[in-house]
Coordinates of C-alpha atoms and ligand atoms in Angstrom, one line a residue:
X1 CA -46.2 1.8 81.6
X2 CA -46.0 2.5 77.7
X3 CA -48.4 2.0 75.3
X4 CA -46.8 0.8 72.2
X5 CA -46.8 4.4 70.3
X6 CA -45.2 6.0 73.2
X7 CA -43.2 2.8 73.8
X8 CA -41.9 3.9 70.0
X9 CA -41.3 7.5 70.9
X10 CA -39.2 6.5 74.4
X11 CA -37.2 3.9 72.6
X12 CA -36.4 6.5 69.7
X13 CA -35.0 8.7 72.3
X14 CA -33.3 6.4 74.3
X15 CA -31.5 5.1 71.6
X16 CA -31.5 8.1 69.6
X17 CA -32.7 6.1 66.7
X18 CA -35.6 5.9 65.3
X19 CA -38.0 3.0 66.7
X20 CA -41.0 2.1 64.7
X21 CA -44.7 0.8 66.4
X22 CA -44.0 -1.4 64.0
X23 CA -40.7 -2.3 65.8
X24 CA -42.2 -2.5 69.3
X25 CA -44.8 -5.1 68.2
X26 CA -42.2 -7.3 66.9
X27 CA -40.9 -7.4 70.4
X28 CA -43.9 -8.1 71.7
X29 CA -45.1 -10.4 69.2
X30 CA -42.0 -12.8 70.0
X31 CA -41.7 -12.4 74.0
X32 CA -39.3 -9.9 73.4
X33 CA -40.6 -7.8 75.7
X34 CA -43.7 -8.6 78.4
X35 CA -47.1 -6.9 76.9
X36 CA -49.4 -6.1 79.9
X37 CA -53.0 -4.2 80.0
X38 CA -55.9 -5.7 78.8
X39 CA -57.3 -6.3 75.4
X40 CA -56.6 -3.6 72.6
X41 CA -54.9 -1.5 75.3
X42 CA -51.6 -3.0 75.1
X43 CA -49.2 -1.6 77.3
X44 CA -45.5 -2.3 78.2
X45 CA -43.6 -1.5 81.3
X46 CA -40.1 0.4 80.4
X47 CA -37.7 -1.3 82.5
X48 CA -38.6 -4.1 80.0
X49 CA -37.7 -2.0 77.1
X50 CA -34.5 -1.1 78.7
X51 CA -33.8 -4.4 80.0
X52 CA -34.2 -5.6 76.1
X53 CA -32.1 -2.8 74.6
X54 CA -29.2 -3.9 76.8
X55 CA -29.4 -7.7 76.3
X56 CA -27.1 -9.1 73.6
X57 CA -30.5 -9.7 71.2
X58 CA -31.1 -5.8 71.4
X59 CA -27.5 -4.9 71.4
X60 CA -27.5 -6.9 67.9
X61 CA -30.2 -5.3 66.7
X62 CA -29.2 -2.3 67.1
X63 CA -25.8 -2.7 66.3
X64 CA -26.7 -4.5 62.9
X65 CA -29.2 -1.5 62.0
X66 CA -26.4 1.0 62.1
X67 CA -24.0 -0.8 60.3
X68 CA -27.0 -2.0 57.2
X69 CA -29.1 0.9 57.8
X70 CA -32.8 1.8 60.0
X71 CA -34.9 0.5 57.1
X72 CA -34.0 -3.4 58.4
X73 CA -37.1 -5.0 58.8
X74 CA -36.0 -7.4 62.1
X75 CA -39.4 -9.3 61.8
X76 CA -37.8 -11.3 58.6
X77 CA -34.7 -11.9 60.9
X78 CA -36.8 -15.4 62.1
X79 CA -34.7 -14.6 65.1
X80 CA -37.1 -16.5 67.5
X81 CA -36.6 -20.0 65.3
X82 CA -34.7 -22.3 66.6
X83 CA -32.2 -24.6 64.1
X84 CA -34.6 -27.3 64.3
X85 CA -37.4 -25.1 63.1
X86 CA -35.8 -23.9 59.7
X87 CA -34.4 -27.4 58.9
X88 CA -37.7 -29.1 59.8
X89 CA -38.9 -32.5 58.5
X90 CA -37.6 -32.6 54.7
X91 CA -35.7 -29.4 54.1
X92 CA -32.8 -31.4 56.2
X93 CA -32.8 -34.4 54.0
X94 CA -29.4 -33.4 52.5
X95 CA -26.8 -30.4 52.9
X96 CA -27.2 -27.5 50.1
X97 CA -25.3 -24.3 50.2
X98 CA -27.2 -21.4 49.6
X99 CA -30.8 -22.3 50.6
X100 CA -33.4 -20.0 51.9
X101 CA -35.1 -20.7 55.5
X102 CA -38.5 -22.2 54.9
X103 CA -40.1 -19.3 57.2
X104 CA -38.7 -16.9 54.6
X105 CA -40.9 -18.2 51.6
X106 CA -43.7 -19.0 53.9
X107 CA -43.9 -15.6 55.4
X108 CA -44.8 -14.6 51.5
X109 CA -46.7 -17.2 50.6
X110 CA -48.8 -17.8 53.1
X111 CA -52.4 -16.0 54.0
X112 CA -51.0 -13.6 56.7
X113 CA -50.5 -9.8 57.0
X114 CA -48.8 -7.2 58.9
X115 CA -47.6 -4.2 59.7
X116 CA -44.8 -4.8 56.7
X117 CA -47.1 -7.0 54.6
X118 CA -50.1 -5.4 53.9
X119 CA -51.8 -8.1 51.6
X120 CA -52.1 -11.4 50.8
X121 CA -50.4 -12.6 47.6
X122 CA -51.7 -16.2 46.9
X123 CA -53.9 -19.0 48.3
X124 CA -54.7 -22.3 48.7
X125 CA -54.9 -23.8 45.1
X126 CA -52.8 -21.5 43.3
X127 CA -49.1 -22.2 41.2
X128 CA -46.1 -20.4 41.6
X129 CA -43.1 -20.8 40.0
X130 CA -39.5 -21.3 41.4
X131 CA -37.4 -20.8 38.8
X132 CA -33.9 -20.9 40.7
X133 CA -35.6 -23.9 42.8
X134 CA -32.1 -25.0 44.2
X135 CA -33.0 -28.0 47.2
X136 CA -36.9 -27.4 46.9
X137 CA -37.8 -25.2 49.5
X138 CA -40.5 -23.1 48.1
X139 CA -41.6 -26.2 46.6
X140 CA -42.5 -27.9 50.2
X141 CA -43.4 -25.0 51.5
X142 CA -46.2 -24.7 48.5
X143 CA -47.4 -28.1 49.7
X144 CA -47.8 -27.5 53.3
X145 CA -49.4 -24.0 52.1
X146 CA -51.6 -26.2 49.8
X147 CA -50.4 -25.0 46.7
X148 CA -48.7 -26.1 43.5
X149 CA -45.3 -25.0 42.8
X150 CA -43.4 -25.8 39.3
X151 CA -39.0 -25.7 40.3
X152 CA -36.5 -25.6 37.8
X153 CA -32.7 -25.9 38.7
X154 CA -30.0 -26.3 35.9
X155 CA -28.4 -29.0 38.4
X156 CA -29.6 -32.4 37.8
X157 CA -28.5 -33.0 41.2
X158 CA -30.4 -29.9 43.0
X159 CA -33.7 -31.1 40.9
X160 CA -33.1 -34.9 42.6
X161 CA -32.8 -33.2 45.7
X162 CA -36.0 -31.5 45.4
X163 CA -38.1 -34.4 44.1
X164 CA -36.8 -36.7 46.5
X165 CA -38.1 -34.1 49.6
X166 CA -41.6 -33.8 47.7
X167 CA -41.7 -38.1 47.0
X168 CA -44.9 -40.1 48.2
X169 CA -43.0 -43.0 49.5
X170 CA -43.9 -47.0 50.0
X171 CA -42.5 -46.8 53.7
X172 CA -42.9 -50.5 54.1
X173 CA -40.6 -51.3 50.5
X174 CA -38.4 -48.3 52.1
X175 CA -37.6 -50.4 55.5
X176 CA -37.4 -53.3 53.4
X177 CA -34.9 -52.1 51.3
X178 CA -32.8 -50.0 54.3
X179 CA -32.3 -52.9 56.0
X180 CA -31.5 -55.1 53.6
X181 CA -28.8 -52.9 52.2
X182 CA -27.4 -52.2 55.9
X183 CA -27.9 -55.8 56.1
X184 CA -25.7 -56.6 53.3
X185 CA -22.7 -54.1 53.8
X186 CA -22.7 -55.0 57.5
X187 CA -21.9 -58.7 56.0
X188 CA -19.8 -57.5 53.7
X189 CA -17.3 -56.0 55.7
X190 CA -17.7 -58.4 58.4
X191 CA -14.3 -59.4 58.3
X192 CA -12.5 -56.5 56.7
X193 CA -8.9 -55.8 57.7
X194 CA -9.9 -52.4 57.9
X195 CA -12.6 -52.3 60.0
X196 CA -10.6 -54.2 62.4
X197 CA -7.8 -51.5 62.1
X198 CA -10.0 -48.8 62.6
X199 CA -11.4 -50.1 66.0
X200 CA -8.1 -50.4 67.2
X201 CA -7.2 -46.9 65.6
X202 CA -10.1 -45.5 67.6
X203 CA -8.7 -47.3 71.0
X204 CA -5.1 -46.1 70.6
X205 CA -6.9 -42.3 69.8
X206 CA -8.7 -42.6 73.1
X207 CA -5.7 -44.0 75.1
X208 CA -3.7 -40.3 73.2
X209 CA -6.5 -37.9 73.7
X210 CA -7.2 -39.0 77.3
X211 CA -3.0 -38.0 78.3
X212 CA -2.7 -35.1 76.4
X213 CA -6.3 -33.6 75.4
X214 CA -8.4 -34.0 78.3
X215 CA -11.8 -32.8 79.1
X216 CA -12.7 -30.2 79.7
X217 CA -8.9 -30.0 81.2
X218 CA -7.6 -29.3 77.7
X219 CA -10.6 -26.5 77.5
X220 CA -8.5 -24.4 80.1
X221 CA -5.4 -24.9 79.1
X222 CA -6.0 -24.3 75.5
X223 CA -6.3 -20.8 76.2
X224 CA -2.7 -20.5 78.1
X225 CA -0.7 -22.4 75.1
X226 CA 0.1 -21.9 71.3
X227 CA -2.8 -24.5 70.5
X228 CA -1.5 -24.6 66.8
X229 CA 2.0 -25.1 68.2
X230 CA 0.6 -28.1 70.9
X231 CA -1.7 -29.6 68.1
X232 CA 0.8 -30.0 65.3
X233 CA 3.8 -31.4 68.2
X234 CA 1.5 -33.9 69.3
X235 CA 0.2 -34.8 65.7
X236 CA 3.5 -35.7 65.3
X237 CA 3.7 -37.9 68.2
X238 CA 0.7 -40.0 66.9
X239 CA 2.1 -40.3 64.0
X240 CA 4.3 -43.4 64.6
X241 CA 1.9 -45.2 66.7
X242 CA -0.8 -44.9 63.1
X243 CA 1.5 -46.1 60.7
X244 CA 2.3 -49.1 63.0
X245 CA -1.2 -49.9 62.2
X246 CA -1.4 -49.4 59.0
X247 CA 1.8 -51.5 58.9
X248 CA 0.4 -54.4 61.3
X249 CA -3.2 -54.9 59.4
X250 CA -1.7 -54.2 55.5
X251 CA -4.1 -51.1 54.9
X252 CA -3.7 -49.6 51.7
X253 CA -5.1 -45.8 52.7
X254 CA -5.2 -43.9 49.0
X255 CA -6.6 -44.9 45.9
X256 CA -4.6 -45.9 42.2
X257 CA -6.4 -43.8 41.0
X258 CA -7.1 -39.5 41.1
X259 CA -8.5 -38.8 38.2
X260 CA -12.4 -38.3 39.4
X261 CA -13.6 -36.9 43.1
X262 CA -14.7 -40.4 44.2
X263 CA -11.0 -41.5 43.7
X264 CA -9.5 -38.5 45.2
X265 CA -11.0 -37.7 47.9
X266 CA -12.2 -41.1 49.7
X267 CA -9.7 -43.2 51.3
X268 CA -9.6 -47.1 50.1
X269 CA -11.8 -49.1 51.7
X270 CA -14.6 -46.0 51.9
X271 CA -14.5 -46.4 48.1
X272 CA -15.3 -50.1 48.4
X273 CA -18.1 -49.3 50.2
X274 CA -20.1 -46.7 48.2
X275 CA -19.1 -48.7 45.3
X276 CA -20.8 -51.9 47.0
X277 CA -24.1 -49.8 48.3
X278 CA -24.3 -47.9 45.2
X279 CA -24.4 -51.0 42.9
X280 CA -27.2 -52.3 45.7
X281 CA -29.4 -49.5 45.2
X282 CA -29.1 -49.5 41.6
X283 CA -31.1 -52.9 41.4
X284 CA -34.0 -51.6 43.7
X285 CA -37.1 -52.0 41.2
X286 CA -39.0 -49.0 42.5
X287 CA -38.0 -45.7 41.2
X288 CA -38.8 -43.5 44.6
X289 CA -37.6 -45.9 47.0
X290 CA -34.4 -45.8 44.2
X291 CA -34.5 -42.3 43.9
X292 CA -35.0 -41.9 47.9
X293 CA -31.8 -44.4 48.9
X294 CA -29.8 -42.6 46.3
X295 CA -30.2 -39.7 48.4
X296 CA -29.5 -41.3 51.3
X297 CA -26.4 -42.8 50.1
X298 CA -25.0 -38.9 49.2
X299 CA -25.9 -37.5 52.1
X300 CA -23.2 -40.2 53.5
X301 CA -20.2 -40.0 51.7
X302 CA -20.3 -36.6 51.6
X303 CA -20.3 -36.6 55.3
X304 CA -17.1 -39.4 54.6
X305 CA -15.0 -37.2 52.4
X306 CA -11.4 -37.7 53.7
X307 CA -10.7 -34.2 55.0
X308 CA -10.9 -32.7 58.5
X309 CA -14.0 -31.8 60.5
X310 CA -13.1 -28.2 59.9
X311 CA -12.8 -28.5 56.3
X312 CA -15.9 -30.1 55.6
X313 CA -17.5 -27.1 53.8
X314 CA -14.1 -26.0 52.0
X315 CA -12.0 -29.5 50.7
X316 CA -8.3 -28.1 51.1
X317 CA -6.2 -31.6 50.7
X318 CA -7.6 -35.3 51.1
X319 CA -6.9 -36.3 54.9
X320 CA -5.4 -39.6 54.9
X321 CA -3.7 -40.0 58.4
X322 CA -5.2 -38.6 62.3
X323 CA -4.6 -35.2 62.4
X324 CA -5.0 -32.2 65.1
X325 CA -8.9 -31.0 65.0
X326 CA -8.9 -27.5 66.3
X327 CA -12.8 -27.9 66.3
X328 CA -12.6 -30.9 68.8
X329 CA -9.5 -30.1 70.6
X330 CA -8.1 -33.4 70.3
X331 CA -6.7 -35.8 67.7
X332 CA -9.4 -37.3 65.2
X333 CA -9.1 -39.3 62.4
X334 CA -10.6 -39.6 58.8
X335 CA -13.7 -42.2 58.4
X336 CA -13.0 -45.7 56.8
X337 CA -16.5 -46.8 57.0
X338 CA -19.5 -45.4 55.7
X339 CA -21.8 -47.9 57.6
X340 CA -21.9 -45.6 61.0
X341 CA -23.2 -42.3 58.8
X342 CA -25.6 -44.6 56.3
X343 CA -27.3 -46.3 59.6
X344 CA -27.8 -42.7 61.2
X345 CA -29.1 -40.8 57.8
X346 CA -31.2 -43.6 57.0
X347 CA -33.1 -43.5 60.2
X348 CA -33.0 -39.4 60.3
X349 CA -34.6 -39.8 57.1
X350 CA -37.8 -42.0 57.7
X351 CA -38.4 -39.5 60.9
X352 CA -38.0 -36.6 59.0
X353 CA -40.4 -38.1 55.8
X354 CA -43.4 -39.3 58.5
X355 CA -43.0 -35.7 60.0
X356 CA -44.1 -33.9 56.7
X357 CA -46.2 -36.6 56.0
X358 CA -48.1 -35.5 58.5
X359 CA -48.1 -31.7 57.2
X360 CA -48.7 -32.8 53.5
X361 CA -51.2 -31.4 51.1
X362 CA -52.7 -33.2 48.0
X363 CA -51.2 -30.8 45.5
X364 CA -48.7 -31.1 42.7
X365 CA -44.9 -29.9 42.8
X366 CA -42.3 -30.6 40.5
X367 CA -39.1 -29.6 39.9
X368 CA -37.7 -29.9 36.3
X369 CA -34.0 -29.8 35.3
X370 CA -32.9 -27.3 33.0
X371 CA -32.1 -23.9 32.3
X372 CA -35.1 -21.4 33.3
X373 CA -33.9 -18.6 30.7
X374 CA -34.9 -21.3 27.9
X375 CA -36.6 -24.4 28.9
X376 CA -40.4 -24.7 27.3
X377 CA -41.9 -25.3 31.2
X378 CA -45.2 -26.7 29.8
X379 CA -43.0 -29.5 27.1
X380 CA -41.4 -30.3 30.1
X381 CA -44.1 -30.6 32.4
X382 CA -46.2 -32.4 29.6
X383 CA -43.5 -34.8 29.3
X384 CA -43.4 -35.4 33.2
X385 CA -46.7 -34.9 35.0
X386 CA -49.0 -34.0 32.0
X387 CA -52.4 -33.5 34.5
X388 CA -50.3 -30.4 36.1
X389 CA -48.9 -29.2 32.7
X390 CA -53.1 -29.3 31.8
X391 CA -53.5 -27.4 35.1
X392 CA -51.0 -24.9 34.6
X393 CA -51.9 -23.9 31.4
X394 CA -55.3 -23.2 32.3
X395 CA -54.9 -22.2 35.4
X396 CA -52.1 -20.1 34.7
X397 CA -49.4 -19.0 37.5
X398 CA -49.7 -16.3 40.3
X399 CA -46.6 -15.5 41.1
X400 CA -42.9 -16.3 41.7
X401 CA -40.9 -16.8 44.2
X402 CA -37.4 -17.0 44.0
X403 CA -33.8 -16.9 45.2
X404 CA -31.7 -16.4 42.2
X405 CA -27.7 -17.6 42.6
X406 CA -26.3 -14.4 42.9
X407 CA -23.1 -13.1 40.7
X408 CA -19.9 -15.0 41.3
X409 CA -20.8 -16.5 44.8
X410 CA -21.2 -20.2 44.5
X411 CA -20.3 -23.3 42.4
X412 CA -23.4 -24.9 42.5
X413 CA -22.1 -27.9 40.7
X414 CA -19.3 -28.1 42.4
X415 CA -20.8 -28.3 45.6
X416 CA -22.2 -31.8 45.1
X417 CA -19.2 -33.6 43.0
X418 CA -19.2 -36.6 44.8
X419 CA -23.1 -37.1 43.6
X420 CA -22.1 -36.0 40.1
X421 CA -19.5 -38.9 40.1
X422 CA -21.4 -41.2 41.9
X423 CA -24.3 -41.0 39.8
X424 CA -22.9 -40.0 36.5
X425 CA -25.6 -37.0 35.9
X426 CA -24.2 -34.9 33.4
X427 CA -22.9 -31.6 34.7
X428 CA -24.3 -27.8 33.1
X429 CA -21.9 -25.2 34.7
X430 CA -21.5 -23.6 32.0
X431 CA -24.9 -22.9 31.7
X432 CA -25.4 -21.2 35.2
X433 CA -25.9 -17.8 36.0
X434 CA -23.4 -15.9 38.4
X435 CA -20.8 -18.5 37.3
X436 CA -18.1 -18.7 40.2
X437 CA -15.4 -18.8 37.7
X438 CA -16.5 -15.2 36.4
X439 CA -16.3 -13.4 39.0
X440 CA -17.8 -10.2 40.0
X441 CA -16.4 -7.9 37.3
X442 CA -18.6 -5.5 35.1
X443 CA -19.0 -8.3 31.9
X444 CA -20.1 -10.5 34.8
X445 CA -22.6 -8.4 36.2
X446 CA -23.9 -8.0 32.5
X447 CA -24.1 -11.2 32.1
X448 CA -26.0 -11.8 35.0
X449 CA -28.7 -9.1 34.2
X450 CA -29.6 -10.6 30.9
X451 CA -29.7 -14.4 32.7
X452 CA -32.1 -13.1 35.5
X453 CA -34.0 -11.4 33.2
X454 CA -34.1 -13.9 30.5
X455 CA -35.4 -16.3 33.0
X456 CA -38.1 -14.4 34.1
X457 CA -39.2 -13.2 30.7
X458 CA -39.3 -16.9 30.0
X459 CA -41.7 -17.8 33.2
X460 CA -43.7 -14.5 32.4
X461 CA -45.4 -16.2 29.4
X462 CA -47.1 -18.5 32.0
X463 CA -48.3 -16.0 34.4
X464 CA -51.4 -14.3 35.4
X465 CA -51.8 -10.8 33.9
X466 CA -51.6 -9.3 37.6
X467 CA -48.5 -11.8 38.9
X468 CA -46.9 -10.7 41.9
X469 CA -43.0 -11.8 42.0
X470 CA -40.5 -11.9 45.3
X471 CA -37.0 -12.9 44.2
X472 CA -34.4 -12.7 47.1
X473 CA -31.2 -11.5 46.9
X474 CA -28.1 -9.5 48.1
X475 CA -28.0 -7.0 45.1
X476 CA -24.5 -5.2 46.4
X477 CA -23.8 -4.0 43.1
X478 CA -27.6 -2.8 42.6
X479 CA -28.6 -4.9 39.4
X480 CA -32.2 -5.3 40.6
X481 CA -33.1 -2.1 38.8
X482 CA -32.0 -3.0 35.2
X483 CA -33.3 -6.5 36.0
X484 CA -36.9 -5.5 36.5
X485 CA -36.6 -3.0 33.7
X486 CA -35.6 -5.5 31.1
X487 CA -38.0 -7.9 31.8
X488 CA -40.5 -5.3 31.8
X489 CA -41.5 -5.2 35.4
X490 CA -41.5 -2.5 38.4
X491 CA -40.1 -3.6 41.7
X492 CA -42.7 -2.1 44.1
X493 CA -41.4 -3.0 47.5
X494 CA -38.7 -3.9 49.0
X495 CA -37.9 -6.1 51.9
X496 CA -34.5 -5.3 53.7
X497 CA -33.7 -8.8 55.9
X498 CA -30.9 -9.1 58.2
X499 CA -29.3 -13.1 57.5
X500 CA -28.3 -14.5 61.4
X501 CA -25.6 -17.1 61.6
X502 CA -24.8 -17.3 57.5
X503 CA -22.4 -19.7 58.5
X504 CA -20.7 -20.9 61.8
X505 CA -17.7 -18.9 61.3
X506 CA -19.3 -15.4 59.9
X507 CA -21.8 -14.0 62.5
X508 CA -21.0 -10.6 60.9
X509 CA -23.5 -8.1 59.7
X510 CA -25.3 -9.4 56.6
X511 CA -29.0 -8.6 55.1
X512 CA -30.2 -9.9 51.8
X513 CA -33.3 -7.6 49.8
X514 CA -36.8 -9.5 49.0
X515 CA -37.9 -7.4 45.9
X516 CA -41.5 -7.0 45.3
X517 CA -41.6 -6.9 41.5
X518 CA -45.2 -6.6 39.5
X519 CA -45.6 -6.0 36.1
X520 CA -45.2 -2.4 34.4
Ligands
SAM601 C1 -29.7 -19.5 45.6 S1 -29.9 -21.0 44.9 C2 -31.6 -21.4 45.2 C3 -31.8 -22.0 46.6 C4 -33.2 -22.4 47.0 N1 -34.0 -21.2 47.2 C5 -33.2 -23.3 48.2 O1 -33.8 -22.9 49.2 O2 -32.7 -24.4 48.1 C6 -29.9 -20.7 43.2 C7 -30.1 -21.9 42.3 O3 -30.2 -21.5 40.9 C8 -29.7 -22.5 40.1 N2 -29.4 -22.0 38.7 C9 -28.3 -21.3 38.4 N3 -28.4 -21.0 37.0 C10 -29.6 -21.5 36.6 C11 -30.2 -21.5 35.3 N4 -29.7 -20.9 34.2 N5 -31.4 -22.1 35.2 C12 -32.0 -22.7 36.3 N6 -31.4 -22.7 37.5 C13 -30.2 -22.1 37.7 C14 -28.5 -23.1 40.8 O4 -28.2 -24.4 40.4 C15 -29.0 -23.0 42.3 O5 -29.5 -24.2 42.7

C-alpha cells in the first residue's frame, strides 16, 4: 500500500515520467484507481496503479502526455463524463461546431478549488461577459451557477441559438402550438405522392439490404471484401429498381431552382415542407414560443439536408438517389420528409427545456448580436433588457470567460446556411475574426491579434478594476502573448487541456490552452 506521495514517486519511476500528487488524486478522485485507509490517510494498493497504467485510459494518458507534453493537466480532460453529461438539458437544443463542454466553463466559474485551481474567481450574483458567446454555453452555465452573463456573437443565428436555450417558456402555448403544427403538416401531406413513394422506397431498401447487406452477416464479411468496390456495384444494382419509382409515382426529386442553400440542397418535396411549417410558425403570436419553434424547425432540416449520413458535417454534393453508406453498411436513402425529425426534435426539446427548468436560477443572461471589438454593450443592453444594462453598470463585471474563434478554422456563418435562408437574418462574415477564407498566414494572424484584442479592450471598459479573464484556445502559432500585451493585460496562468473525441473521426492527440489573464 502507497500513500498518495509515494504512490507519485512509484508511478514516476515506473513510468519514468514524472507523476504529480496532483495526478494521483485525479485517479482517485474519478475511481480511477481504488483509495483505501481511513480518513486523511489515504492509501492505494499498487497493483491498482499498475493495473491503471496498463488499461487503455492510462495508456492514453500517457501516451497523449508525451506527444503534448507533462504539463497536461488530465483533470480538465472531463474524461469521466459521459456524452449525455456535456450535452445535458439545453446545450443539445441545436448542433454548433466549435462549442466548449459545459464542465469546462463551470470548472472556472463555479465556487470550487484544487490542486490546479487555487481560488475562487466569482460567485453567486456576479456578471461575466462572453464576448465570443457562440451557442450560449457560458451563458447557461452562469444561470445554473446563479449568475448573470452578458453574450455577444457577430452571428444573428448563434445569438438566436443562445437566447432560445436561456427562454422562460409558456409550455402549455408550446404544446399547443407543436401539435397543432404537427397536426397540420401531417394533414398536409396526407396524400402526397411522395410520401407514398417513399414508403415503398423504404420496403424495396429493406427487401435489398436484407440479400446483400445483412446483419451482423455483412459486419464479417465487410472485412474480407473491397467494401468500396461491393458498395458502389451494388449501388448500381439499386439503381433501376429507384428510378422505377420515381417513374411509377411522378416524383420530381431536384428543385428549378439553385440559386440559395434551401433550393440546392433539399430535395422537392422537403422544400414544400419547411416552406409550409415555416410560414406556420411565422403566424404564432408569442415571440418565445416563435422564437423556440423556429429553432426547432432548424434543428430539422439541417438534419434533412440531401447528402449522405457521412457527409452530414462536410456537404460534398446534394444526394438525390439511395446511395452506399459506408457508416451503415448498407444502402440508405436521402429524407423526403421532414415530419419524422420535427416530431422527434420537438419532443427532445420540451424534455430537455423541463430538465434545466428544474436547474434554473432567477438571474439575467443575454446574448446580443454584434461585433464585440465595437458594439456599445450597455446601448445594447439598454435597448434590450434595460433593468440588467442598470445592473451592469453599477454593478460592473467580474470577469470573462471566453472561447474566441480561433484563426482560419471555422466558417461560423456558414455553418448554419440553411437558417440564414430560412430566416432571412442578414449574414456578417466579413466581420468575424479568424475568417476561414484568410487562412492562417502571417496578415492573418495580425489580423487576428488586433480583433481579440480589440474585443477585449472594448469589454474592459465594463469591468471591475481587479477582473479575472479565462479565454480558451489552441494558440499553435503563440499569439496569446501579443494579445494580452495589447490589450494591456498579463496572462498569469495557464491551463494545458487535452480535447477527447474532437470529432468522431479525429481521436488524435489534441489540447487547447485556458489562459488566465488579469490586468497589468
Ligand atoms: C469558438 S466559438 C464560441 C463557442 C462557444 N464557447 C460555445 O460553447 O458555443 C467563437 C464564436 O465567436 C463568434 N465571433 C467571431 N467573430 C466575432 C466578432 N467580431 N464579434 C463577436 N463574435 C464573433 C463566432 O460567430 C463564434 O460563434
Amino acid at each position: 500500500m502507497l500513500t498518495i506521495k509515494q504512490a507519485s514517486e512509484w508511478a514516476s519511476e515506473y513510468l519514468k515520467k514524472n507523476i504529480t500528487t496532483s495526478n494521483i488524486s485525479y485517479l482517485i478522485q474519478y475511481g480511477r484507481v481504488k483509495k483505501d485507509g481511513t480518513n486523511g490517510n489515504t492509501l492505494i494498493n499498487k497493483q491498482n496503479l499498475i493495473n491503471y497504467y496498463s488499461s487503455y485510459l492510462g495508456k492514453r494518458e500517457i501516451e497523449w502526455k508525451s506527444k503534448l507534453g507533462e504539463d497536461l493537466n488530465w483533470t480538465l480532460s472531463f474524461d469521466n463524463l459521459k456524452e449525455a453529461d456535456t450535452t445535458k438539458h439545453v446545450h443539445r437544443l441545436h448542433p454548433y461546431k466549435g462549442k466548449f463542454i459545459p464542465q469546462l466553463a463551470e470548472y472556472f466559474l463555479d465556487s470550487h478549488i484544487d490542486d490546479f485551481k487555487k481560488e475562487i474567481y466569482f460567485n453567486k450574483g456576479d456578471i461575466i461577459i462572453d464576448p465570443f458567446c457562440g451557442s450560449g454555453t457560458a451563458l447557461v452555465q452562469a444561470n445554473e451557477l446563479g449568475m448573470h452573463a452578458v453574450g455577444i456573437d457577430i452571428s444573428s443565428f448563434n445569438a438566436l441559438i443562445s437566447n432560445v436555450k436561456l427562454g422562460i417558456y409558456d409550455i402549455v402555448d408550446l404544446n399547443n402550438e407543436i401539435q397543432k403544427i404537427t397536426k397540420a403538416l401531417r394533414h398536409f401531406i396526407a396524400d402526397s405522392k411522395t410520401i407514398k413513394f417513399e414508403s415503398k422506397l423504404a420496403e424495396e431498401l429493406k427487401k435489398f439490404n436484407n440479400s446483400f447487406f445483412p446483419s451482423p452477416e455483412y459486419k464479417i464479411k465487410i472485412k474480407q471484401i473491397n467494401e468500396e468496390e461491393y458498395g458502389a456495384k451494388k449501388e448500381k444494382e439499386f439503381l433501376p429498381i429507384f428510378l422505377n419509382l420515381v417513374k411509377e409515382y411522378n416524383i420530381r426529386l431536384k428543385q428549378e431552382n439553385h440559386i440559395g442553400f434551401l433550393d440546392k440542397w433539399y430535395l422537392q418535396h422537403v422544400r414544400t415542407e419547411i416552406d409550409f411549417v415555416s410560414n406556420l410558425i411565422k403566424q404564432i403570436q408569442n415571440p418565445s414560443t416563435r422564437n423556440l419553434l423556429s429553432i426547432i424547425l432548424s434543428r430539422t432540416i439541417r438534419s434533412c439536408r440531401a447528402t449522405t449520413h457521412a457527409d452530414l458535417a462536410t456537404l460534398k454534393e446534394p444526394v438525390t438517389a439511395a446511395y452506399y453508406c459506408a457508416k451503415h453498411g448498407k444502402i440508405c436513402k436521402p429524407l423526403f420528409s421532414i415530419l419524422g425529425w420535427w416530431e422527434s426534435y420537438s419532443k427532445d426539446t420540451i424534455t430537455r427545456l423541463s430538465q434545466f427548468n428544474k436547474l434554473r436560477t432567477i438571474t439575467n443572461q443575454i446574448c446580443l448580436t454584434g461585433d464585440s471589438t465595437t458594439i456599445d454593450i450597455i446601448k445594447e443592453l439598454e435597448k434590450k433588457c434595460p433593468m440588467f444594462a442598470k445592473l451592469v453598470k453599477n454593478q460592473k463585471i467580474k470577469g470573462i470567460f471566453s472561447s474566441p474563434p480561433y484563426v482560419g478554422l471555422i466558417n461560423y456563418h456558414e455553418q448554419h446556411a440553411y437558417a440564414y435562408d430560412l430566416f432571412g437574418f442578414k449574414r456578417n462574415d466579413e466581420l468575424e475574426i479568424g475568417q476561414l477564407f484568410k487562412g492562417q498566414g502571417k496578415e492573418a494572424r495580425e489580423l487576428y491579434i488586433q480583433g481579440i484584442s480589440n474585443a477585449l479592450n472594448n469589454c474592459k471598459r465594463l469591468l471591475i478594476d481587479n477582473y479575472n479573464i479565462f479565454l480558451v484556445a489552441n494558440d499553435k502559432y503563440n499569439l496569446y502573448p501579443t494579445i494580452a500585451e495589447k490589450a494591456e493585460m498579463q496572462i498569469i496562468n495557464q491551463y494545458k487541456r487535452p480535447v477527447l473525441n474532437r470529432t468522431e473521426k479525429d481521436k488524435g492527440a489534441y489540447s487547447e490552452t485556458i489562459f488566465h489573464l488579469k490586468s497589468r
